Structure formats: C-alpha cells, structure tokens
Amino acid sequence: MASYEELQESVITGQKDKVEGIANSLLDGGIKPREIIPKGLLPGMSVVGQRFKTGEMFIPEVIASAAAMNRGLEILKPLIVGNELSDMSAGKVVIGTVQGDVHNIGKSLVGMMMESGGFTVMDIGIDVPADKFVEAVEEEKPNILGLSALLTTTIPLMKDVIEALKRSNLRDKVHVMVGGAPITQEFADSIGADAYAADAVSAVDKAKQLMS
Ligand code: B1M
C-alpha cells in the first residue's frame, strides 16, 4: 500500500495521476477517505504554500499542485458520508469577479487554492453585479465573500458590493475579502473590507485567520 508521504510528494510535484493512484491504493488498503485528506493531501498543499512564499515555487507549479490536490478531493469527497464533509470543511467561500471585469484567471486560482486548503468554494464567475453577490450570500450563507478585480476602473465596484450587503442587512453575516493586482491593503481598509490578500496562497492564510 502507498504511504501518506508519497501522496504529499505527489501533490507537491503536481502529479494528478499519481495522486489518483495513491489515493485509490490507500482506499484499497482500508484507510478511511476522511483520514486521507488531512494526513496526505492537506500537508502536501501546505508545503506548496510555504515554498511559494519563499520563492522556491512559482505560479504554474502551484496551479499543477492545486489541480493534483483537487483530483484527490474529487475521488475522496464522494466517499465521505453524512455530515462528515461539512464537519471537515474549513469554511464556505463564495467568490467572483466584480461587474465590468472579465478577468478570470487569478480569481479561479484563488478559488482553487481555497478549495485545496479545505474550504468549500462556490465560484459565481466574472462580471458579477452587486445584487448577484448579495443573492449568493443570502442563499449560500458563506463564511467569506471573495471579490476579485483587475482593473482600476472596476475596483470601485467592490465598495458597491459592500454597500449592497449593508442595505440587505447581510454585512455582519459574512467576512469580505478583496484581491486583484491593483488592490492594496489601504484600498481594502478604505472600503471597509475585512481582509486583503495579494496572492492565492496568502488568500488561504487570510481566510483561515478570518475563520479563527
Ligand atoms: Co486584461 N488587463 N484587460 N485581459 N489583463 C490587465 C489586468 C492589465 C494590467 C494589462 C496592462 O495593461 N498591462 C490592464 C489593467 C490596467 C489597469 O486597469 N490598471 C488590463 C486591461 C486594460 C484590459 C482591457 C481593458 C483591455 C482592453 O480591452 N482594452 C480588457 C478589460 C476587459 C474587462 O475586464 N472588461 C482586458 C481583457 C483581458 C483579457 C480578456 C484579454 C484577458 C483575461 C482572460 C481571462 O481572465 N479569462 C486579460 C489578461 C490575461 C490580462 C493580464 C495580461 C493577465 C491577468 C492574469 O490573469 N494574471 C493582465 C496583465 C498582468 O497582470 N500582467 C491584464 C495572472 C493571475 C494569476 O494574476 O489576476 O493578478 P492576478 O491574480 C492574482 C492576484 O492578483 C490575487 O491572487 C491571484 C493569484 O495569485 N488575486 C486575489 C486575484 N483575485 C483575488 C481575490 C482575492 C485574493 C487575491 O480574494 C478574494
């Protein structure tokens, strides 16, 4: 039977097929799916996060690792029964790119990394109007609402989303995280966001801080 260490290494090196093979081997060996995620997949992704921060890994490698991690999750999640899955979730995140902005790549990467970090993620797409964000918060009741924007002309729309949440009495029910190349901590503070993250790895760290 394969080991947790091999599974971690396959996540770190971004080998999707190997992750699938090792996850199946562990399952065949009688290991419970709910043990494979925290002991094999999550520690691998945690190493990826550290190496990205120290400059030992770059975005394409991080994307490959997140894809490998997600392949593992695709196999294991359906086998986890009842409330076990929601008990294991680090929290629920709704994420989207604000209205007028079609930049998708960074937002999707943040969503993928959050998922790899144990969060349940609902990606509601690009060019999302404020009322659609409000609707998603109402219906999905996420812990965190993630707003992405890449254009200096669309970042003011983040404030509109926060104002729309206030009008719907939902602002105190959800943490708002903002990010995207033109965003700064100063801007995030000025619009009353709860967190700002400069990249996908720190987005996961910040999300964990918000949950604690
Ligand atoms: Co556009 N574009 N683009 N573009 N585009 C930029 C952003 C630009 C900087 C290029 C430039 O001029 N140098 C510039 C913006 C200038 C500005 O406003 N200051 C620009 C422009 C002007 C435009 C158009 C207006 C061009 C035109 O039509 N005249 C137009 C706008 C369309 C619109 O949105 N309405 C446009 C269109 C496009 C394409 C459609 C062609 C394409 C997008 C394709 C797609 O996403 N499906 C595109 C692309 C690819 C880019 C660049 C080249 C790359 C963006 C990207 O994907 N980066 C970009 C130039 C650049 O950044 N070098 C550019 C990789 C990605 C991993 O990084 O998105 O920064 P990023 O995400 C990071 C962080 O920002 C952070 O984490 C991510 C991962 O580490 N992050 C978050 C992002 N969201 C977060 C959310 C969080 C936390 C962190 O919490 C919720």
PDB file of C-alpha atoms and ligand atoms in Angstrom:
ATOM      1  CA  MET A   1       0.000   0.000   0.000  1.00  0.00           C
ATOM      2  CA  ALA A   2       1.197   3.523  -0.784  1.00  0.00           C
ATOM      3  CA  SER A   3       2.008   5.961   2.034  1.00  0.00           C
ATOM      4  CA  TYR A   4       0.791   9.404   3.101  1.00  0.00           C
ATOM      5  CA  GLU A   5       4.316  10.738   2.429  1.00  0.00           C
ATOM      6  CA  GLU A   6       4.092   9.579  -1.208  1.00  0.00           C
ATOM      7  CA  LEU A   7       0.708  11.254  -1.533  1.00  0.00           C
ATOM      8  CA  GLN A   8       2.074  14.512  -0.100  1.00  0.00           C
ATOM      9  CA  GLU A   9       5.021  14.394  -2.503  1.00  0.00           C
ATOM     10  CA  SER A  10       2.708  13.825  -5.489  1.00  0.00           C
ATOM     11  CA  VAL A  11       0.677  16.903  -4.518  1.00  0.00           C
ATOM     12  CA  ILE A  12       3.859  18.967  -4.107  1.00  0.00           C
ATOM     13  CA  THR A  13       5.144  17.860  -7.511  1.00  0.00           C
ATOM     14  CA  GLY A  14       1.711  18.356  -9.119  1.00  0.00           C
ATOM     15  CA  GLN A  15       1.252  14.795 -10.390  1.00  0.00           C
ATOM     16  CA  LYS A  16      -2.514  14.343 -10.799  1.00  0.00           C
ATOM     17  CA  ASP A  17      -2.435  10.739 -11.994  1.00  0.00           C
ATOM     18  CA  LYS A  18      -0.079   9.718  -9.211  1.00  0.00           C
ATOM     19  CA  VAL A  19      -2.353  11.380  -6.628  1.00  0.00           C
ATOM     20  CA  GLU A  20      -5.283   9.399  -8.051  1.00  0.00           C
ATOM     21  CA  GLY A  21      -3.315   6.119  -7.958  1.00  0.00           C
ATOM     22  CA  ILE A  22      -2.058   6.639  -4.397  1.00  0.00           C
ATOM     23  CA  ALA A  23      -5.473   7.749  -3.105  1.00  0.00           C
ATOM     24  CA  ASN A  24      -7.003   4.595  -4.607  1.00  0.00           C
ATOM     25  CA  SER A  25      -4.224   2.425  -3.157  1.00  0.00           C
ATOM     26  CA  LEU A  26      -4.805   3.884   0.330  1.00  0.00           C
ATOM     27  CA  LEU A  27      -8.565   3.289  -0.059  1.00  0.00           C
ATOM     28  CA  ASP A  28      -7.912  -0.293  -1.194  1.00  0.00           C
ATOM     29  CA  GLY A  29      -5.744  -0.711   1.919  1.00  0.00           C
ATOM     30  CA  GLY A  30      -8.774   0.111   4.057  1.00  0.00           C
ATOM     31  CA  ILE A  31      -7.822   3.697   5.002  1.00  0.00           C
ATOM     32  CA  LYS A  32     -10.856   5.937   5.505  1.00  0.00           C
ATOM     33  CA  PRO A  33     -11.251   8.767   2.965  1.00  0.00           C
ATOM     34  CA  ARG A  34     -11.724  11.273   5.794  1.00  0.00           C
ATOM     35  CA  GLU A  35      -8.222  10.410   7.051  1.00  0.00           C
ATOM     36  CA  ILE A  36      -6.513  10.636   3.669  1.00  0.00           C
ATOM     37  CA  ILE A  37      -7.444  14.307   3.164  1.00  0.00           C
ATOM     38  CA  PRO A  38      -5.892  15.734   6.371  1.00  0.00           C
ATOM     39  CA  LYS A  39      -2.947  13.317   6.515  1.00  0.00           C
ATOM     40  CA  GLY A  40      -1.991  13.152   2.824  1.00  0.00           C
ATOM     41  CA  LEU A  41      -3.461  15.960   0.742  1.00  0.00           C
ATOM     42  CA  LEU A  42      -3.580  18.999   3.049  1.00  0.00           C
ATOM     43  CA  PRO A  43       0.021  18.692   4.369  1.00  0.00           C
ATOM     44  CA  GLY A  44       1.234  18.494   0.749  1.00  0.00           C
ATOM     45  CA  MET A  45      -0.594  21.714  -0.128  1.00  0.00           C
ATOM     46  CA  SER A  46       0.731  23.377   2.989  1.00  0.00           C
ATOM     47  CA  VAL A  47       4.314  22.725   1.796  1.00  0.00           C
ATOM     48  CA  VAL A  48       3.344  24.211  -1.598  1.00  0.00           C
ATOM     49  CA  GLY A  49       2.098  27.369   0.159  1.00  0.00           C
ATOM     50  CA  GLN A  50       5.349  27.739   2.122  1.00  0.00           C
ATOM     51  CA  ARG A  51       7.527  27.162  -0.957  1.00  0.00           C
ATOM     52  CA  PHE A  52       5.521  29.724  -2.972  1.00  0.00           C
ATOM     53  CA  LYS A  53       6.031  32.302  -0.233  1.00  0.00           C
ATOM     54  CA  THR A  54       9.788  31.719  -0.119  1.00  0.00           C
ATOM     55  CA  GLY A  55      10.064  31.862  -3.915  1.00  0.00           C
ATOM     56  CA  GLU A  56      11.005  28.163  -4.286  1.00  0.00           C
ATOM     57  CA  MET A  57       7.831  27.517  -6.326  1.00  0.00           C
ATOM     58  CA  PHE A  58       6.117  29.638  -8.986  1.00  0.00           C
ATOM     59  CA  ILE A  59       2.511  30.103 -10.130  1.00  0.00           C
ATOM     60  CA  PRO A  60       2.489  27.358 -12.841  1.00  0.00           C
ATOM     61  CA  GLU A  61       3.795  24.837 -10.292  1.00  0.00           C
ATOM     62  CA  VAL A  62       1.256  25.995  -7.705  1.00  0.00           C
ATOM     63  CA  ILE A  63      -1.528  25.554 -10.291  1.00  0.00           C
ATOM     64  CA  ALA A  64      -0.308  21.999 -11.021  1.00  0.00           C
ATOM     65  CA  SER A  65      -0.258  21.193  -7.293  1.00  0.00           C
ATOM     66  CA  ALA A  66      -3.738  22.609  -6.770  1.00  0.00           C
ATOM     67  CA  ALA A  67      -5.005  20.559  -9.737  1.00  0.00           C
ATOM     68  CA  ALA A  68      -3.398  17.406  -8.272  1.00  0.00           C
ATOM     69  CA  MET A  69      -4.925  18.166  -4.877  1.00  0.00           C
ATOM     70  CA  ASN A  70      -8.327  18.689  -6.477  1.00  0.00           C
ATOM     71  CA  ARG A  71      -8.060  15.353  -8.333  1.00  0.00           C
ATOM     72  CA  GLY A  72      -7.569  13.720  -4.935  1.00  0.00           C
ATOM     73  CA  LEU A  73     -10.534  15.590  -3.492  1.00  0.00           C
ATOM     74  CA  GLU A  74     -12.723  14.547  -6.461  1.00  0.00           C
ATOM     75  CA  ILE A  75     -12.041  10.894  -5.614  1.00  0.00           C
ATOM     76  CA  LEU A  76     -12.334  11.152  -1.849  1.00  0.00           C
ATOM     77  CA  LYS A  77     -15.153  13.647  -1.286  1.00  0.00           C
ATOM     78  CA  PRO A  78     -17.984  11.497  -2.731  1.00  0.00           C
ATOM     79  CA  LEU A  79     -16.928   8.680  -0.380  1.00  0.00           C
ATOM     80  CA  ILE A  80     -17.285  10.812   2.722  1.00  0.00           C
ATOM     81  CA  VAL A  81     -20.714  10.335   4.190  1.00  0.00           C
ATOM     82  CA  GLY A  82     -23.318  12.340   6.071  1.00  0.00           C
ATOM     83  CA  ASN A  83     -22.139  15.416   7.955  1.00  0.00           C
ATOM     84  CA  GLU A  84     -18.504  14.302   7.841  1.00  0.00           C
ATOM     85  CA  LEU A  85     -17.785  16.510   4.828  1.00  0.00           C
ATOM     86  CA  SER A  86     -19.250  19.710   6.257  1.00  0.00           C
ATOM     87  CA  ASP A  87     -17.533  18.931   9.579  1.00  0.00           C
ATOM     88  CA  MET A  88     -14.213  18.727   7.723  1.00  0.00           C
ATOM     89  CA  SER A  89     -14.711  21.913   5.705  1.00  0.00           C
ATOM     90  CA  ALA A  90     -12.556  24.851   6.816  1.00  0.00           C
ATOM     91  CA  GLY A  91     -15.478  27.136   5.900  1.00  0.00           C
ATOM     92  CA  LYS A  92     -17.592  28.189   2.943  1.00  0.00           C
ATOM     93  CA  VAL A  93     -16.448  30.754   0.399  1.00  0.00           C
ATOM     94  CA  VAL A  94     -18.381  32.453  -2.419  1.00  0.00           C
ATOM     95  CA  ILE A  95     -16.032  34.108  -4.895  1.00  0.00           C
ATOM     96  CA  GLY A  96     -16.447  36.166  -8.050  1.00  0.00           C
ATOM     97  CA  THR A  97     -15.005  38.961 -10.199  1.00  0.00           C
ATOM     98  CA  VAL A  98     -16.922  42.235  -9.933  1.00  0.00           C
ATOM     99  CA  GLN A  99     -19.179  43.750 -12.591  1.00  0.00           C
ATOM    100  CA  GLY A 100     -17.495  45.095 -15.714  1.00  0.00           C
ATOM    101  CA  ASP A 101     -14.435  42.911 -15.199  1.00  0.00           C
ATOM    102  CA  VAL A 102     -13.903  39.648 -17.086  1.00  0.00           C
ATOM    103  CA  HIS A 103     -10.502  38.700 -15.639  1.00  0.00           C
ATOM    104  CA  ASN A 104     -10.953  35.121 -14.547  1.00  0.00           C
ATOM    105  CA  ILE A 105      -7.552  33.501 -14.043  1.00  0.00           C
ATOM    106  CA  GLY A 106      -6.465  34.978 -10.690  1.00  0.00           C
ATOM    107  CA  LYS A 107      -9.937  34.610  -9.180  1.00  0.00           C
ATOM    108  CA  SER A 108     -10.142  30.961 -10.267  1.00  0.00           C
ATOM    109  CA  LEU A 109      -6.681  30.295  -8.889  1.00  0.00           C
ATOM    110  CA  VAL A 110      -7.686  31.793  -5.538  1.00  0.00           C
ATOM    111  CA  GLY A 111     -10.818  29.596  -5.563  1.00  0.00           C
ATOM    112  CA  MET A 112      -8.760  26.504  -6.387  1.00  0.00           C
ATOM    113  CA  MET A 113      -6.252  27.217  -3.643  1.00  0.00           C
ATOM    114  CA  MET A 114      -9.019  27.846  -1.117  1.00  0.00           C
ATOM    115  CA  GLU A 115     -10.544  24.501  -2.080  1.00  0.00           C
ATOM    116  CA  SER A 116      -7.148  22.870  -1.745  1.00  0.00           C
ATOM    117  CA  GLY A 117      -6.882  24.488   1.691  1.00  0.00           C
ATOM    118  CA  GLY A 118     -10.043  22.699   2.808  1.00  0.00           C
ATOM    119  CA  PHE A 119     -12.661  25.378   2.096  1.00  0.00           C
ATOM    120  CA  THR A 120     -15.914  24.682   0.265  1.00  0.00           C
ATOM    121  CA  VAL A 121     -15.849  27.105  -2.647  1.00  0.00           C
ATOM    122  CA  MET A 122     -18.627  28.381  -4.869  1.00  0.00           C
ATOM    123  CA  ASP A 123     -17.267  30.332  -7.822  1.00  0.00           C
ATOM    124  CA  ILE A 124     -20.006  32.578  -9.208  1.00  0.00           C
ATOM    125  CA  GLY A 125     -17.951  33.746 -12.189  1.00  0.00           C
ATOM    126  CA  ILE A 126     -16.906  37.025 -13.755  1.00  0.00           C
ATOM    127  CA  ASP A 127     -18.688  40.334 -14.445  1.00  0.00           C
ATOM    128  CA  VAL A 128     -20.880  39.727 -11.392  1.00  0.00           C
ATOM    129  CA  PRO A 129     -23.257  42.577 -10.425  1.00  0.00           C
ATOM    130  CA  ALA A 130     -23.539  43.611  -6.760  1.00  0.00           C
ATOM    131  CA  ASP A 131     -27.069  42.206  -6.405  1.00  0.00           C
ATOM    132  CA  LYS A 132     -25.871  38.776  -7.592  1.00  0.00           C
ATOM    133  CA  PHE A 133     -23.236  38.748  -4.849  1.00  0.00           C
ATOM    134  CA  VAL A 134     -25.947  39.699  -2.339  1.00  0.00           C
ATOM    135  CA  GLU A 135     -28.214  36.930  -3.657  1.00  0.00           C
ATOM    136  CA  ALA A 136     -25.391  34.373  -3.333  1.00  0.00           C
ATOM    137  CA  VAL A 137     -24.684  35.449   0.269  1.00  0.00           C
ATOM    138  CA  GLU A 138     -28.396  35.179   1.086  1.00  0.00           C
ATOM    139  CA  GLU A 139     -28.766  31.733  -0.479  1.00  0.00           C
ATOM    140  CA  GLU A 140     -25.419  30.086   0.224  1.00  0.00           C
ATOM    141  CA  LYS A 141     -24.661  31.669   3.611  1.00  0.00           C
ATOM    142  CA  PRO A 142     -20.882  31.607   3.096  1.00  0.00           C
ATOM    143  CA  ASN A 143     -18.433  32.499   5.862  1.00  0.00           C
ATOM    144  CA  ILE A 144     -16.384  34.516   3.373  1.00  0.00           C
ATOM    145  CA  LEU A 145     -17.304  36.519   0.273  1.00  0.00           C
ATOM    146  CA  GLY A 146     -14.316  36.904  -2.061  1.00  0.00           C
ATOM    147  CA  LEU A 147     -14.246  39.809  -4.525  1.00  0.00           C
ATOM    148  CA  SER A 148     -11.684  39.989  -7.303  1.00  0.00           C
ATOM    149  CA  ALA A 149     -10.925  42.891  -9.677  1.00  0.00           C
ATOM    150  CA  LEU A 150      -8.041  43.542 -12.067  1.00  0.00           C
ATOM    151  CA  LEU A 151      -8.952  46.937 -13.493  1.00  0.00           C
ATOM    152  CA  THR A 152      -8.555  50.320 -11.865  1.00  0.00           C
ATOM    153  CA  THR A 153     -11.957  51.126 -13.396  1.00  0.00           C
ATOM    154  CA  THR A 154     -13.703  48.179 -11.703  1.00  0.00           C
ATOM    155  CA  ILE A 155     -12.189  48.190  -8.208  1.00  0.00           C
ATOM    156  CA  PRO A 156     -14.705  50.872  -7.039  1.00  0.00           C
ATOM    157  CA  LEU A 157     -17.417  48.256  -7.698  1.00  0.00           C
ATOM    158  CA  MET A 158     -16.129  46.345  -4.661  1.00  0.00           C
ATOM    159  CA  LYS A 159     -17.396  49.158  -2.453  1.00  0.00           C
ATOM    160  CA  ASP A 160     -20.792  48.914  -4.185  1.00  0.00           C
ATOM    161  CA  VAL A 161     -20.982  45.230  -3.216  1.00  0.00           C
ATOM    162  CA  ILE A 162     -20.208  46.075   0.419  1.00  0.00           C
ATOM    163  CA  GLU A 163     -22.841  48.835   0.403  1.00  0.00           C
ATOM    164  CA  ALA A 164     -25.389  46.439  -1.157  1.00  0.00           C
ATOM    165  CA  LEU A 165     -24.659  43.900   1.602  1.00  0.00           C
ATOM    166  CA  LYS A 166     -25.272  46.627   4.196  1.00  0.00           C
ATOM    167  CA  ARG A 167     -28.609  47.582   2.592  1.00  0.00           C
ATOM    168  CA  SER A 168     -29.681  43.927   2.766  1.00  0.00           C
ATOM    169  CA  ASN A 169     -28.600  43.652   6.421  1.00  0.00           C
ATOM    170  CA  LEU A 170     -26.064  40.994   5.459  1.00  0.00           C
ATOM    171  CA  ARG A 171     -22.804  42.840   6.045  1.00  0.00           C
ATOM    172  CA  ASP A 172     -22.317  41.473   9.580  1.00  0.00           C
ATOM    173  CA  LYS A 173     -23.119  37.929   8.427  1.00  0.00           C
ATOM    174  CA  VAL A 174     -20.145  37.481   6.096  1.00  0.00           C
ATOM    175  CA  HIS A 175     -16.433  38.349   6.010  1.00  0.00           C
ATOM    176  CA  VAL A 176     -15.469  40.209   2.839  1.00  0.00           C
ATOM    177  CA  MET A 177     -12.054  39.518   1.310  1.00  0.00           C
ATOM    178  CA  VAL A 178     -10.766  41.527  -1.652  1.00  0.00           C
ATOM    179  CA  GLY A 179      -7.871  40.979  -4.039  1.00  0.00           C
ATOM    180  CA  GLY A 180      -6.513  41.560  -7.513  1.00  0.00           C
ATOM    181  CA  ALA A 181      -3.410  43.225  -8.937  1.00  0.00           C
ATOM    182  CA  PRO A 182      -4.455  46.882  -8.386  1.00  0.00           C
ATOM    183  CA  ILE A 183      -5.782  46.304  -4.837  1.00  0.00           C
ATOM    184  CA  THR A 184      -3.784  47.370  -1.782  1.00  0.00           C
ATOM    185  CA  GLN A 185      -4.342  46.955   1.944  1.00  0.00           C
ATOM    186  CA  GLU A 186      -5.032  50.692   2.094  1.00  0.00           C
ATOM    187  CA  PHE A 187      -7.772  50.382  -0.537  1.00  0.00           C
ATOM    188  CA  ALA A 188      -9.284  47.369   1.247  1.00  0.00           C
ATOM    189  CA  ASP A 189      -9.394  49.356   4.501  1.00  0.00           C
ATOM    190  CA  SER A 190     -10.916  52.376   2.764  1.00  0.00           C
ATOM    191  CA  ILE A 191     -13.925  50.380   1.515  1.00  0.00           C
ATOM    192  CA  GLY A 192     -14.413  48.512   4.790  1.00  0.00           C
ATOM    193  CA  ALA A 193     -13.323  45.042   3.614  1.00  0.00           C
ATOM    194  CA  ASP A 194     -12.329  42.546   6.310  1.00  0.00           C
ATOM    195  CA  ALA A 195      -9.257  41.221   4.538  1.00  0.00           C
ATOM    196  CA  TYR A 196      -6.965  41.774   1.591  1.00  0.00           C
ATOM    197  CA  ALA A 197      -4.718  39.152   0.039  1.00  0.00           C
ATOM    198  CA  ALA A 198      -2.008  39.819  -2.525  1.00  0.00           C
ATOM    199  CA  ASP A 199      -1.969  36.310  -3.981  1.00  0.00           C
ATOM    200  CA  ALA A 200      -3.717  32.944  -3.890  1.00  0.00           C
ATOM    201  CA  VAL A 201      -1.521  31.469  -1.172  1.00  0.00           C
ATOM    202  CA  SER A 202      -1.932  34.391   1.217  1.00  0.00           C
ATOM    203  CA  ALA A 203      -5.671  34.354   0.411  1.00  0.00           C
ATOM    204  CA  VAL A 204      -5.864  30.911   2.032  1.00  0.00           C
ATOM    205  CA  ASP A 205      -3.877  32.108   5.075  1.00  0.00           C
ATOM    206  CA  LYS A 206      -6.095  35.185   5.428  1.00  0.00           C
ATOM    207  CA  ALA A 207      -9.246  33.063   5.045  1.00  0.00           C
ATOM    208  CA  LYS A 208      -8.036  30.771   7.837  1.00  0.00           C
ATOM    209  CA  GLN A 209      -7.342  33.813  10.027  1.00  0.00           C
ATOM    210  CA  LEU A 210     -10.863  35.123   9.355  1.00  0.00           C
ATOM    211  CA  MET A 211     -12.323  31.752  10.357  1.00  0.00           C
ATOM    212  CA  SER A 212     -10.384  31.666  13.604  1.00  0.00           C
TER     213      SER A 212
HETATM  214 CO1  B1M B   1      -6.504  42.462 -19.118  1.00  0.00          CO
HETATM  215  N1  B1M B   1      -5.680  43.985 -18.204  1.00  0.00           N
HETATM  216  N2  B1M B   1      -7.771  43.679 -19.969  1.00  0.00           N
HETATM  217  N3  B1M B   1      -7.136  40.893 -20.052  1.00  0.00           N
HETATM  218  N4  B1M B   1      -5.033  41.575 -18.460  1.00  0.00           N
HETATM  219  C1  B1M B   1      -4.622  43.674 -17.256  1.00  0.00           C
HETATM  220  C2  B1M B   1      -5.160  43.482 -15.852  1.00  0.00           C
HETATM  221  C3  B1M B   1      -3.649  44.943 -17.368  1.00  0.00           C
HETATM  222  C4  B1M B   1      -2.808  45.249 -16.115  1.00  0.00           C
HETATM  223  C5  B1M B   1      -2.778  44.792 -18.630  1.00  0.00           C
HETATM  224  C6  B1M B   1      -1.940  46.042 -18.911  1.00  0.00           C
HETATM  225  O1  B1M B   1      -2.426  46.995 -19.437  1.00  0.00           O
HETATM  226  N5  B1M B   1      -0.693  45.999 -18.524  1.00  0.00           N
HETATM  227  C7  B1M B   1      -4.712  46.054 -17.686  1.00  0.00           C
HETATM  228  C8  B1M B   1      -5.326  46.770 -16.482  1.00  0.00           C
HETATM  229  C9  B1M B   1      -4.812  48.177 -16.332  1.00  0.00           C
HETATM  230  C10 B1M B   1      -5.481  48.847 -15.189  1.00  0.00           C
HETATM  231  O2  B1M B   1      -6.657  48.883 -15.059  1.00  0.00           O
HETATM  232  N6  B1M B   1      -4.657  49.424 -14.354  1.00  0.00           N
HETATM  233  C11 B1M B   1      -5.738  45.253 -18.480  1.00  0.00           C
HETATM  234  C12 B1M B   1      -6.675  45.816 -19.368  1.00  0.00           C
HETATM  235  C13 B1M B   1      -6.552  47.335 -19.584  1.00  0.00           C
HETATM  236  C14 B1M B   1      -7.653  45.060 -20.041  1.00  0.00           C
HETATM  237  C15 B1M B   1      -8.707  45.557 -21.029  1.00  0.00           C
HETATM  238  C16 B1M B   1      -9.392  46.877 -20.649  1.00  0.00           C
HETATM  239  C17 B1M B   1      -8.007  45.635 -22.392  1.00  0.00           C
HETATM  240  C18 B1M B   1      -8.861  46.216 -23.492  1.00  0.00           C
HETATM  241  O3  B1M B   1      -9.806  45.581 -23.910  1.00  0.00           O
HETATM  242  N7  B1M B   1      -8.502  47.418 -23.878  1.00  0.00           N
HETATM  243  C19 B1M B   1      -9.700  44.386 -21.058  1.00  0.00           C
HETATM  244  C20 B1M B   1     -10.794  44.543 -19.986  1.00  0.00           C
HETATM  245  C21 B1M B   1     -11.866  43.511 -20.117  1.00  0.00           C
HETATM  246  C22 B1M B   1     -12.781  43.568 -18.926  1.00  0.00           C
HETATM  247  O4  B1M B   1     -12.448  43.001 -17.908  1.00  0.00           O
HETATM  248  N8  B1M B   1     -13.897  44.250 -19.074  1.00  0.00           N
HETATM  249  C23 B1M B   1      -8.807  43.252 -20.714  1.00  0.00           C
HETATM  250  C24 B1M B   1      -9.030  41.956 -21.140  1.00  0.00           C
HETATM  251  C25 B1M B   1      -8.203  40.882 -20.868  1.00  0.00           C
HETATM  252  C26 B1M B   1      -8.380  39.507 -21.490  1.00  0.00           C
HETATM  253  C27 B1M B   1      -9.842  39.108 -21.651  1.00  0.00           C
HETATM  254  C28 B1M B   1      -7.730  39.535 -22.851  1.00  0.00           C
HETATM  255  C29 B1M B   1      -7.502  38.617 -20.525  1.00  0.00           C
HETATM  256  C30 B1M B   1      -8.314  37.919 -19.419  1.00  0.00           C
HETATM  257  C31 B1M B   1      -8.599  36.482 -19.756  1.00  0.00           C
HETATM  258  C32 B1M B   1      -9.227  35.746 -18.609  1.00  0.00           C
HETATM  259  O5  B1M B   1      -9.037  36.024 -17.451  1.00  0.00           O
HETATM  260  N9  B1M B   1     -10.005  34.745 -18.979  1.00  0.00           N
HETATM  261  C33 B1M B   1      -6.585  39.654 -19.898  1.00  0.00           C
HETATM  262  C34 B1M B   1      -5.380  39.325 -19.242  1.00  0.00           C
HETATM  263  C35 B1M B   1      -4.959  37.879 -19.294  1.00  0.00           C
HETATM  264  C36 B1M B   1      -4.616  40.292 -18.550  1.00  0.00           C
HETATM  265  C37 B1M B   1      -3.224  40.129 -17.914  1.00  0.00           C
HETATM  266  C38 B1M B   1      -2.229  40.030 -19.066  1.00  0.00           C
HETATM  267  C39 B1M B   1      -3.009  38.938 -17.012  1.00  0.00           C
HETATM  268  C40 B1M B   1      -4.049  38.814 -15.874  1.00  0.00           C
HETATM  269  C41 B1M B   1      -3.848  37.478 -15.213  1.00  0.00           C
HETATM  270  O6  B1M B   1      -4.587  36.547 -15.464  1.00  0.00           O
HETATM  271  N10 B1M B   1      -2.780  37.364 -14.392  1.00  0.00           N
HETATM  272  C42 B1M B   1      -3.086  41.469 -17.081  1.00  0.00           C
HETATM  273  C43 B1M B   1      -1.661  41.989 -17.052  1.00  0.00           C
HETATM  274  C44 B1M B   1      -0.897  41.431 -15.893  1.00  0.00           C
HETATM  275  O7  B1M B   1      -1.430  41.196 -14.823  1.00  0.00           O
HETATM  276  N11 B1M B   1       0.366  41.248 -16.103  1.00  0.00           N
HETATM  277  C45 B1M B   1      -4.141  42.309 -17.660  1.00  0.00           C
HETATM  278  C46 B1M B   1      -2.391  36.094 -13.739  1.00  0.00           C
HETATM  279  C47 B1M B   1      -3.166  35.933 -12.436  1.00  0.00           C
HETATM  280  C48 B1M B   1      -2.735  34.632 -11.757  1.00  0.00           C
HETATM  281  O8  B1M B   1      -2.833  37.011 -11.599  1.00  0.00           O
HETATM  282  O9  B1M B   1      -5.127  38.037 -11.876  1.00  0.00           O
HETATM  283  O10 B1M B   1      -3.278  39.288 -10.621  1.00  0.00           O
HETATM  284  P1  B1M B   1      -3.942  38.010 -10.993  1.00  0.00           P
HETATM  285  O11 B1M B   1      -4.403  37.277  -9.653  1.00  0.00           O
HETATM  286  C49 B1M B   1      -3.529  37.097  -8.545  1.00  0.00           C
HETATM  287  C50 B1M B   1      -3.593  38.240  -7.527  1.00  0.00           C
HETATM  288  O12 B1M B   1      -3.998  39.477  -8.074  1.00  0.00           O
HETATM  289  C51 B1M B   1      -4.512  37.716  -6.455  1.00  0.00           C
HETATM  290  O13 B1M B   1      -4.226  36.325  -6.462  1.00  0.00           O
HETATM  291  C52 B1M B   1      -4.080  35.895  -7.815  1.00  0.00           C
HETATM  292  C53 B1M B   1      -3.226  34.664  -7.853  1.00  0.00           C
HETATM  293  O14 B1M B   1      -2.009  34.816  -7.172  1.00  0.00           O
HETATM  294  N12 B1M B   1      -5.962  37.843  -6.537  1.00  0.00           N
HETATM  295  C54 B1M B   1      -6.709  37.741  -5.399  1.00  0.00           C
HETATM  296  C55 B1M B   1      -6.793  37.992  -7.574  1.00  0.00           C
HETATM  297  N13 B1M B   1      -8.051  37.999  -7.164  1.00  0.00           N
HETATM  298  C56 B1M B   1      -8.044  37.839  -5.829  1.00  0.00           C
HETATM  299  C57 B1M B   1      -9.083  37.749  -4.902  1.00  0.00           C
HETATM  300  C58 B1M B   1      -8.745  37.568  -3.548  1.00  0.00           C
HETATM  301  C59 B1M B   1      -7.419  37.483  -3.150  1.00  0.00           C
HETATM  302  C60 B1M B   1      -6.377  37.567  -4.058  1.00  0.00           C
HETATM  303  O15 B1M B   1      -9.663  37.455  -2.585  1.00  0.00           O
HETATM  304  C61 B1M B   1     -10.991  37.283  -2.932  1.00  0.00           C
END
